[in-house]
Amino acid sequence: MERELAKQILEETKNDFNRIAPDFSRTRSRFWPELVTVFQGFAKDGNKILDIGCGNGRLLDLYAGKGVDYTGIDNSFAQIEEAKKRCPNNSFLVADALKLPFADKSFDKTFSVAVLHEIPSLEFRKAFLKEARRVLKDEGLLFLTAWDLRGRIGLILKYSFLKIIKRSGLDWGDIFIPWGSEVQRYYHVFGKREISRLVKSSGFEIIKTGVARKQDRSMANLYLIAKKQ
């Protein structure tokens, strides 16, 4: 994907999240149950945690009662407003995940739930992971999820066809999914091998990967836990 198109998609994604923030927050009223057991036991009292793409701050539900030092960032000011309303006693700020406003080795754990698949182009995904690694302490842990969209065969074929006939500047695996009638949200369809390879090449050692499915199997998330090398 050309850099200018990727930058345009990033800007449109931010603007779309500003537009849909209240409705989006309503649909994210709690942390996804299928991921609770995957991530819950890792943070310890005193850990400094960064939540990249925090949305309404629902990750905090995992660590209620824990003495963690939590910071949530999102590039959507409207999402941050939702987070402040939901969790008024915690630290949230508007910030760019590709240029984090923190010193090197600031955090023990970095979380990014359902964000990486919204980052267009390999260049920007690498920049995202480079920043996540930079702000982690030595041997700090990265917790990452991406929607498992491999079942969306119709959309994948549609956008693949557009690329084949040179009607699209998107990369292979890029699709758009509507939110309501006005917003088309960009996603990159990851497989386990692709996302693991990307994280490894960004300076992490993979500890655990898997697929977490909703009980009714209507949705699934790829998840990955990795250690900074």
XYZ file of N, CA and C in Angstrom:
687
model
N 0.839 -1.191 0.000
C 0.000 0.000 0.000
C 0.883 1.253 0.000
N 0.529 2.217 -0.838
C 1.287 3.451 -0.849
C 1.087 4.216 0.460
N 2.138 4.928 0.841
C 2.154 5.592 2.142
C 1.023 6.617 2.287
N 0.760 7.364 1.233
C -0.274 8.402 1.316
C -1.662 7.799 1.520
N -1.930 6.673 0.876
C -3.209 6.001 1.087
C -3.313 5.489 2.513
N -2.230 4.913 3.030
C -2.236 4.424 4.410
C -2.483 5.560 5.393
N -1.849 6.698 5.165
C -2.060 7.861 6.035
C -3.509 8.333 5.968
N -4.081 8.310 4.770
C -5.482 8.708 4.603
C -6.411 7.781 5.371
N -6.159 6.466 5.289
C -6.995 5.497 6.009
C -6.861 5.683 7.509
N -5.643 5.938 8.001
C -5.449 6.198 9.428
C -6.276 7.392 9.890
N -6.255 8.450 9.106
C -7.007 9.661 9.474
C -8.511 9.405 9.432
N -8.965 8.692 8.415
C -10.389 8.373 8.319
C -10.837 7.477 9.466
N -9.976 6.536 9.852
C -10.308 5.651 10.974
C -10.469 6.451 12.264
N -9.556 7.376 12.507
C -9.659 8.223 13.699
C -10.959 9.020 13.679
N -11.265 9.634 12.546
C -12.484 10.436 12.444
C -13.734 9.590 12.620
N -13.719 8.383 12.057
C -14.870 7.490 12.202
C -15.088 7.103 13.662
N -14.009 6.831 14.393
C -14.158 6.480 15.801
C -14.659 7.673 16.622
N -14.290 8.865 16.241
C -14.857 10.035 16.908
C -16.362 10.103 16.686
N -16.810 9.755 15.486
C -18.235 9.832 15.145
C -19.048 8.771 15.865
N -18.517 7.571 16.004
C -19.311 6.450 16.538
C -19.013 6.163 18.002
N -18.230 7.002 18.662
C -17.724 6.680 20.007
C -18.801 6.244 21.006
N -19.897 6.990 21.189
C -20.886 6.543 22.196
C -21.478 5.173 21.871
N -21.829 4.965 20.599
C -22.412 3.678 20.204
C -21.387 2.559 20.317
N -20.155 2.841 19.918
C -19.085 1.845 20.008
C -18.844 1.466 21.471
N -18.816 2.463 22.345
C -18.598 2.191 23.767
C -19.729 1.341 24.342
N -20.949 1.609 23.900
C -22.094 0.831 24.382
C -21.928 -0.643 24.053
N -21.367 -0.955 22.878
C -21.188 -2.350 22.481
C -19.961 -2.978 23.131
N -19.187 -2.182 23.841
C -17.979 -2.670 24.527
C -18.110 -2.409 26.031
N -19.240 -2.784 26.590
C -19.521 -2.464 27.994
C -18.687 -3.305 28.957
N -18.137 -4.404 28.494
C -17.286 -5.239 29.334
C -16.216 -5.899 28.473
N -15.151 -6.350 29.151
C -14.080 -7.021 28.426
C -14.587 -8.357 27.920
N -14.182 -8.733 26.710
C -14.676 -9.969 26.106
C -14.356 -11.172 26.994
N -15.393 -11.919 27.432
C -15.182 -13.028 28.377
C -14.189 -14.067 27.880
N -14.173 -14.316 26.571
C -13.288 -15.356 26.046
C -11.812 -14.992 26.156
N -11.519 -13.701 26.404
C -10.133 -13.272 26.561
C -9.735 -13.046 28.019
N -10.708 -13.080 28.919
C -10.410 -12.819 30.334
C -9.378 -13.807 30.861
N -9.606 -15.081 30.637
C -8.693 -16.085 31.187
C -7.323 -16.048 30.511
N -7.275 -15.527 29.281
C -6.002 -15.445 28.560
C -5.080 -14.406 29.181
N -5.648 -13.250 29.586
C -4.833 -12.107 29.998
C -4.858 -11.797 31.493
N -5.828 -12.347 32.222
C -6.103 -11.842 33.563
C -4.967 -12.038 34.553
N -4.265 -13.131 34.509
C -3.331 -13.455 35.586
C -1.943 -12.859 35.470
N -1.676 -12.048 34.457
C -0.304 -11.631 34.207
C 0.137 -10.386 34.964
N -0.744 -9.407 35.132
C -0.337 -8.155 35.770
C -0.232 -8.327 37.276
N 0.812 -7.734 37.853
C 1.052 -7.821 39.292
C 0.938 -6.442 39.925
N 0.744 -6.431 41.241
C 0.715 -5.161 41.965
C 1.976 -4.364 41.657
N 1.782 -3.092 41.360
C 2.910 -2.217 41.080
C 3.321 -2.162 39.629
N 2.781 -3.059 38.786
C 3.120 -3.027 37.361
C 2.626 -1.736 36.696
N 3.448 -1.218 35.808
C 3.027 -0.107 34.962
C 2.501 -0.691 33.658
N 1.247 -0.385 33.352
C 0.555 -0.966 32.210
C 0.173 0.136 31.229
N 0.454 -0.100 29.947
C 0.007 0.795 28.887
C -1.014 0.062 28.026
N -2.158 0.700 27.829
C -3.250 0.158 27.018
C -3.317 0.994 25.741
N -2.792 0.456 24.631
C -2.717 1.190 23.364
C -4.006 0.955 22.581
N -4.718 2.049 22.277
C -6.028 1.922 21.647
C -7.059 1.492 22.660
N -7.104 2.222 23.764
C -7.853 1.790 24.958
C -9.362 1.871 24.801
N -9.864 2.647 23.823
C -11.307 2.801 23.720
C -11.886 3.358 25.006
N -12.893 2.684 25.549
C -13.536 3.177 26.775
C -12.874 2.669 28.061
N -11.710 2.045 27.949
C -10.971 1.629 29.138
C -11.407 0.322 29.756
N -12.115 -0.499 29.009
C -12.673 -1.731 29.593
C -11.607 -2.735 30.027
N -10.371 -2.588 29.532
C -9.299 -3.481 29.996
C -9.142 -3.414 31.512
N -9.456 -2.263 32.089
C -9.329 -2.105 33.541
C -10.184 -3.096 34.316
N -11.246 -3.599 33.698
C -12.099 -4.573 34.376
C -11.311 -5.819 34.776
N -10.273 -6.138 33.990
C -9.473 -7.324 34.299
C -8.685 -7.172 35.579
N -8.369 -5.936 35.939
C -7.427 -5.704 37.037
C -8.050 -4.903 38.173
N -9.361 -5.001 38.315
C -10.040 -4.362 39.439
C -9.490 -4.916 40.746
N -9.092 -4.030 41.631
C -8.544 -4.449 42.920
C -7.054 -4.679 42.901
N -6.450 -4.708 41.712
C -4.995 -4.838 41.606
C -4.360 -3.454 41.724
N -3.179 -3.410 42.297
C -2.496 -2.136 42.443
C -1.623 -1.816 41.250
N -2.239 -1.796 40.044
C -1.466 -1.516 38.838
C -1.503 -0.025 38.531
N -0.458 0.438 37.880
C -0.359 1.826 37.431
C -0.733 1.843 35.954
N -1.987 2.175 35.663
C -2.557 2.032 34.326
C -2.555 3.365 33.577
N -2.193 3.316 32.294
C -2.356 4.459 31.389
C -3.006 3.952 30.107
N -4.080 4.623 29.682
C -4.741 4.272 28.432
C -4.579 5.386 27.422
N -4.247 5.014 26.178
C -4.142 6.021 25.121
C -4.998 5.608 23.934
N -5.498 6.608 23.220
C -6.250 6.389 21.999
C -6.096 7.644 21.147
N -6.091 7.492 19.823
C -5.971 8.691 18.991
C -7.307 9.372 18.750
N -8.394 8.773 19.226
C -9.726 9.359 19.122
C -10.071 10.094 20.412
N -10.241 11.405 20.308
C -10.567 12.174 21.521
C -11.921 11.760 22.069
N -12.851 11.371 21.191
C -14.189 10.983 21.661
C -14.135 9.657 22.417
N -13.265 8.743 21.997
C -13.099 7.500 22.749
C -12.504 7.778 24.117
N -11.567 8.703 24.179
C -10.967 9.061 25.468
C -12.003 9.689 26.392
N -12.902 10.481 25.830
C -13.977 11.048 26.657
C -14.869 9.949 27.224
N -15.147 8.925 26.416
C -15.921 7.784 26.912
C -15.178 7.070 28.038
N -13.869 6.925 27.884
C -13.069 6.251 28.912
C -13.076 7.042 30.216
N -12.959 8.353 30.109
C -12.951 9.187 31.317
C -14.290 9.142 32.038
N -15.369 9.031 31.291
C -16.693 8.917 31.919
C -16.841 7.565 32.611
N -16.333 6.522 31.967
C -16.485 5.169 32.496
C -15.544 4.916 33.672
N -14.331 5.447 33.602
C -13.296 5.174 34.609
C -12.666 6.508 35.030
N -13.383 7.351 35.767
C -12.927 8.716 36.016
C -11.670 8.841 36.867
N -11.283 7.794 37.538
C -10.126 7.886 38.441
C -8.848 7.306 37.847
N -8.826 7.169 36.529
C -7.655 6.591 35.877
C -7.091 7.537 34.831
N -5.899 7.203 34.349
C -5.162 8.085 33.449
C -5.420 7.721 31.992
N -5.998 8.662 31.245
C -6.248 8.490 29.818
C -5.773 9.731 29.076
N -5.213 9.527 27.888
C -4.822 10.676 27.086
C -4.903 10.353 25.603
N -5.121 11.403 24.825
C -5.133 11.293 23.374
C -3.686 11.238 22.897
N -3.340 10.195 22.141
C -1.964 10.036 21.679
C -1.939 9.137 20.456
N -0.871 9.265 19.684
C -0.670 8.503 18.455
C 0.137 7.252 18.763
N -0.434 6.082 18.452
C 0.258 4.817 18.736
C 1.537 4.667 17.922
N 1.671 5.394 16.825
C 2.873 5.304 16.000
C 3.973 6.236 16.490
N 3.647 7.052 17.485
C 4.637 7.957 18.070
C 4.240 8.205 19.531
N 4.497 7.227 20.370
C 4.033 7.269 21.753
C 4.776 8.342 22.559
N 4.060 9.079 23.399
C 4.671 10.176 24.154
C 5.268 9.723 25.486
N 6.019 8.616 25.455
C 6.608 8.066 26.672
C 8.076 7.762 26.440
N 8.841 7.796 27.524
C 10.263 7.477 27.440
C 10.473 5.986 27.190
N 11.648 5.646 26.708
C 12.015 4.237 26.536
C 11.883 3.493 27.868
N 11.449 2.243 27.780
C 11.418 1.331 28.938
C 10.578 1.889 30.098
N 9.398 2.403 29.771
C 8.526 3.004 30.785
C 7.536 2.028 31.410
N 7.231 0.903 30.715
C 6.122 0.050 31.143
C 6.552 -1.412 31.289
N 5.875 -2.085 32.237
C 6.100 -3.525 32.437
C 5.294 -4.367 31.456
N 4.092 -3.920 31.138
C 3.189 -4.645 30.253
C 2.545 -3.646 29.292
N 2.409 -4.076 28.042
C 1.705 -3.283 27.043
C 0.597 -4.138 26.439
N -0.603 -3.596 26.419
C -1.758 -4.280 25.861
C -2.244 -3.533 24.619
N -2.688 -4.291 23.633
C -3.330 -3.703 22.462
C -4.414 -4.660 22.000
N -5.644 -4.332 22.343
C -6.780 -5.218 22.092
C -7.533 -4.723 20.858
N -7.524 -5.546 19.799
C -8.286 -5.257 18.572
C -7.901 -3.913 17.959
N -6.605 -3.681 17.830
C -6.102 -2.434 17.242
C -5.231 -2.699 16.015
N -4.323 -3.649 16.091
C -3.347 -3.846 15.021
C -4.017 -4.091 13.675
N -5.161 -4.758 13.679
C -5.838 -5.039 12.401
C -6.432 -3.773 11.779
N -6.445 -2.670 12.528
C -6.943 -1.392 11.997
C -5.817 -0.485 11.507
N -4.590 -0.979 11.552
C -3.440 -0.194 11.106
C -3.120 -0.573 9.663
N -3.257 0.346 8.710
C -3.015 0.012 7.310
C -1.532 0.008 6.970
N -1.137 -0.918 6.135
C 0.196 -1.071 5.549
C 1.169 -1.743 6.515
N 2.025 -2.550 5.935
C 3.064 -3.230 6.714
C 3.987 -2.217 7.372
N 4.289 -1.130 6.686
C 5.158 -0.097 7.255
C 4.618 0.436 8.574
N 3.341 0.778 8.597
C 2.768 1.361 9.806
C 2.536 0.313 10.889
N 2.257 -0.927 10.507
C 2.124 -1.979 11.517
C 3.467 -2.234 12.198
N 4.551 -2.195 11.412
C 5.879 -2.342 12.008
C 6.195 -1.170 12.928
N 5.806 0.037 12.528
C 6.038 1.213 13.369
C 5.267 1.103 14.680
N 4.039 0.597 14.605
C 3.206 0.379 15.791
C 3.911 -0.555 16.774
N 4.410 -1.681 16.271
C 5.072 -2.655 17.140
C 6.428 -2.153 17.624
N 7.117 -1.381 16.803
C 8.392 -0.797 17.227
C 8.194 0.121 18.426
N 7.130 0.924 18.395
C 6.841 1.824 19.512
C 6.405 1.039 20.750
N 5.581 0.014 20.553
C 5.153 -0.816 21.686
C 6.363 -1.457 22.356
N 7.327 -1.885 21.557
C 8.548 -2.483 22.105
C 9.417 -1.437 22.793
N 9.540 -0.271 22.192
C 10.416 0.771 22.732
C 10.040 1.155 24.153
N 8.744 1.280 24.414
C 8.316 1.760 25.733
C 8.250 0.638 26.771
N 8.467 -0.614 26.349
C 8.501 -1.724 27.300
C 9.867 -1.834 27.969
N 9.849 -2.192 29.241
C 11.094 -2.504 29.938
C 11.690 -3.793 29.367
N 12.959 -4.023 29.631
C 13.604 -5.244 29.173
C 12.822 -6.459 29.668
N 12.533 -7.378 28.738
C 11.749 -8.585 29.001
C 10.311 -8.272 29.406
N 9.850 -7.044 29.132
C 8.443 -6.713 29.344
C 7.562 -7.485 28.375
N 6.268 -7.562 28.690
C 5.347 -8.387 27.917
C 4.394 -7.548 27.070
N 4.165 -8.022 25.860
C 3.172 -7.460 24.947
C 1.993 -8.415 24.858
N 0.784 -7.883 25.001
C -0.453 -8.659 24.875
C -1.225 -8.066 23.693
N -1.506 -8.895 22.709
C -2.026 -8.397 21.446
C -3.189 -9.257 20.994
N -4.241 -8.624 20.470
C -5.321 -9.379 19.832
C -5.661 -8.733 18.497
N -6.202 -9.554 17.610
C -6.746 -9.087 16.339
C -7.953 -9.949 16.011
N -8.953 -9.339 15.428
C -10.124 -10.123 15.047
C -9.726 -11.232 14.080
N -10.281 -12.397 14.280
C -10.091 -13.500 13.339
C -11.187 -13.386 12.278
N -10.852 -12.739 11.164
C -11.829 -12.432 10.120
C -11.705 -13.359 8.913
N -10.994 -14.482 9.105
C -10.759 -15.358 7.962
C -12.042 -15.995 7.444
N -13.115 -15.957 8.244
C -14.386 -16.490 7.786
C -15.168 -15.544 6.892
N -14.708 -14.309 6.773
C -15.417 -13.334 5.929
C -14.997 -13.522 4.461
N -15.276 -14.704 3.933
C -14.779 -15.078 2.605
C -15.307 -14.135 1.532
N -16.586 -13.762 1.633
C -17.171 -12.894 0.618
C -16.443 -11.570 0.506
N -16.162 -10.941 1.653
C -15.461 -9.661 1.629
C -14.017 -9.822 1.165
N -13.370 -10.882 1.610
C -11.978 -11.110 1.205
C -11.892 -11.279 -0.310
N -12.824 -12.060 -0.885
C -12.825 -12.263 -2.325
C -13.142 -10.974 -3.071
N -14.058 -10.192 -2.528
C -14.426 -8.926 -3.174
C -13.221 -8.011 -3.291
N -12.512 -7.804 -2.186
C -11.389 -6.870 -2.215
C -10.185 -7.463 -2.922
N -10.046 -8.782 -2.903
C -8.988 -9.419 -3.677
C -9.230 -9.227 -5.170
N -10.485 -9.354 -5.596
C -10.824 -9.152 -7.002
C -10.526 -7.721 -7.431
N -10.899 -6.747 -6.590
C -10.621 -5.350 -6.924
C -9.124 -5.116 -7.079
N -8.329 -5.795 -6.245
C -6.877 -5.636 -6.372
C -6.375 -6.268 -7.665
N -6.902 -7.439 -7.988
C -6.477 -8.126 -9.203
C -6.726 -7.264 -10.440
N -7.861 -6.583 -10.490
C -8.177 -5.766 -11.666
C -7.686 -4.329 -11.502
N -6.844 -4.137 -10.494
C -6.163 -2.849 -10.279
C -7.150 -1.711 -10.035
N -8.226 -2.028 -9.288
C -9.195 -0.999 -8.890
C -9.046 -0.660 -7.414
N -7.996 -1.144 -6.803
C -7.799 -0.919 -5.376
C -6.314 -0.764 -5.082
N -5.992 0.202 -4.217
C -4.615 0.362 -3.762
C -4.352 -0.351 -2.455
N -5.299 -1.167 -2.015
C -5.162 -1.883 -0.755
C -4.185 -3.035 -0.890
N -3.724 -3.546 0.242
C -2.879 -4.734 0.257
C -3.751 -5.987 0.275
N -3.155 -7.117 -0.067
C -3.859 -8.393 0.062
C -4.274 -8.593 1.521
N -5.530 -8.983 1.722
C -6.030 -9.193 3.076
C -6.709 -7.986 3.679
N -6.701 -6.842 2.979
C -7.365 -5.638 3.475
C -8.833 -5.640 3.054
N -9.720 -5.325 3.982
C -11.153 -5.255 3.690
C -11.746 -4.070 4.443
N -12.984 -3.737 4.116
C -13.757 -2.747 4.858
C -15.061 -3.393 5.306
N -15.442 -3.133 6.556
C -16.684 -3.657 7.124
C -17.516 -2.477 7.623
N -18.793 -2.414 7.262
C -19.601 -1.254 7.669
C -19.941 -1.264 9.156
N -20.004 -0.049 9.707
C -20.584 0.172 11.036
C -21.780 1.087 10.808
N -22.976 0.523 10.927
C -24.156 1.306 10.596
C -24.198 1.588 9.098
N -24.817 2.698 8.727
C -25.005 3.012 7.308
C -23.989 4.008 6.774
N -23.168 4.603 7.656
C -22.304 5.695 7.215
C -20.816 5.399 7.288
N -20.400 4.500 8.141
C -18.972 4.288 8.389
C -18.527 2.948 7.808
N -17.430 2.972 7.074
C -16.779 1.762 6.579
C -15.439 1.632 7.301
N -15.303 0.607 8.131
C -14.096 0.460 8.949
C -13.091 -0.458 8.270
N -11.845 0.030 8.194
C -10.759 -0.743 7.601
C -10.299 -1.859 8.543
N -10.027 -3.036 7.968
C -9.422 -4.146 8.711
C -8.408 -4.859 7.824
N -7.350 -5.342 8.440
C -6.457 -6.284 7.776
C -6.740 -7.668 8.347
N -6.981 -8.624 7.474
C -7.316 -9.985 7.896
C -6.021 -10.740 8.177
N -5.739 -10.940 9.453
C -4.543 -11.668 9.875
C -4.830 -13.156 10.011
N -3.818 -13.967 9.714
C -3.773 -15.353 10.139
C -2.751 -15.479 11.249
N -2.770 -16.608 11.972
C -1.834 -16.782 13.092
C -0.385 -16.712 12.638
N -0.091 -17.297 11.488
C 1.296 -17.313 11.020
C 1.770 -15.901 10.683
N 0.926 -15.130 10.007
C 1.325 -13.777 9.614
C 1.564 -12.885 10.825
N 0.644 -12.901 11.786
C 0.784 -12.008 12.929
C 1.964 -12.426 13.801
N 2.206 -13.735 13.924
C 3.359 -14.198 14.701
C 4.669 -13.787 14.030
N 4.737 -13.936 12.726
C 5.940 -13.566 11.990
C 6.228 -12.064 12.131
N 5.176 -11.258 12.060
C 5.330 -9.809 12.189
C 5.846 -9.427 13.575
N 5.289 -10.039 14.615
C 5.702 -9.717 15.980
C 7.141 -10.187 16.235
N 7.484 -11.366 15.774
C 8.859 -11.858 15.918
C 9.855 -10.931 15.245
N 9.530 -10.485 14.040
C 10.452 -9.625 13.291
C 10.582 -8.239 13.914
N 9.697 -7.922 14.857
C 9.728 -6.616 15.528
C 10.473 -6.665 16.855
N 11.145 -7.783 17.148
C 12.002 -7.861 18.319
C 11.356 -8.483 19.543
N 10.412 -9.394 19.326
C 9.730 -10.075 20.424
C 9.919 -11.584 20.323
N 9.891 -12.229 21.462
C 9.847 -13.689 21.540
C 8.417 -14.106 21.849
N 7.846 -14.937 20.998
C 6.469 -15.374 21.194
C 6.397 -16.352 22.365
N 5.512 -16.059 23.310
C 5.297 -16.943 24.460
C 4.077 -17.834 24.243
N 3.029 -17.233 23.707
C 1.786 -17.989 23.550
C 0.947 -17.357 22.446
N 0.318 -18.195 21.621
C -0.651 -17.716 20.645
C -1.866 -18.626 20.686
N -2.966 -18.129 20.175
C -4.162 -18.953 20.129
C -5.323 -18.210 19.516
N -6.473 -18.867 19.519
C -7.720 -18.278 19.041
C -8.741 -18.386 20.163
N -9.321 -17.251 20.549
C -10.351 -17.225 21.590
C -11.702 -16.970 20.924
N -12.618 -17.910 21.080
C -13.928 -17.799 20.427
C -15.024 -17.490 21.433
N -15.991 -16.695 20.995
C -17.176 -16.492 21.806
C -17.887 -17.816 22.014
N -18.660 -17.882 23.089
C -19.331 -19.138 23.420
C -20.262 -19.585 22.293
N -20.921 -18.602 21.631
C -21.815 -18.957 20.531
C -21.077 -19.083 19.197
N -19.720 -18.889 19.238
C -18.839 -19.054 18.089
C -19.113 -18.049 16.977
N -19.814 -16.956 17.312
C -20.123 -15.937 16.306
C -18.917 -15.073 15.976
N -17.986 -14.941 16.889
C -16.793 -14.134 16.682
C -15.601 -14.824 17.324
N -14.416 -14.481 16.839
C -13.189 -15.034 17.414
C -12.080 -14.004 17.322
N -11.142 -14.093 18.245
C -9.976 -13.232 18.262
C -8.706 -14.069 18.245
N -7.778 -13.698 17.371
C -6.426 -14.205 17.500
C -5.777 -13.474 18.674
N -5.017 -14.188 19.493
C -4.317 -13.522 20.580
C -2.868 -13.973 20.617
N -2.054 -13.121 21.199
C -0.615 -13.388 21.223
C -0.020 -12.712 22.451
N 0.847 -13.443 23.149
C 1.616 -12.893 24.259
C 3.086 -13.045 23.897
N 3.831 -11.950 23.995
C 5.235 -11.974 23.556
C 6.100 -11.176 24.537
N 7.374 -11.557 24.607
C 8.328 -10.904 25.495
C 9.327 -10.095 24.686
N 9.627 -8.912 25.159
C 10.615 -8.062 24.501
C 11.998 -8.710 24.582
N 12.642 -8.813 23.436
C 14.010 -9.352 23.415
C 15.030 -8.217 23.416
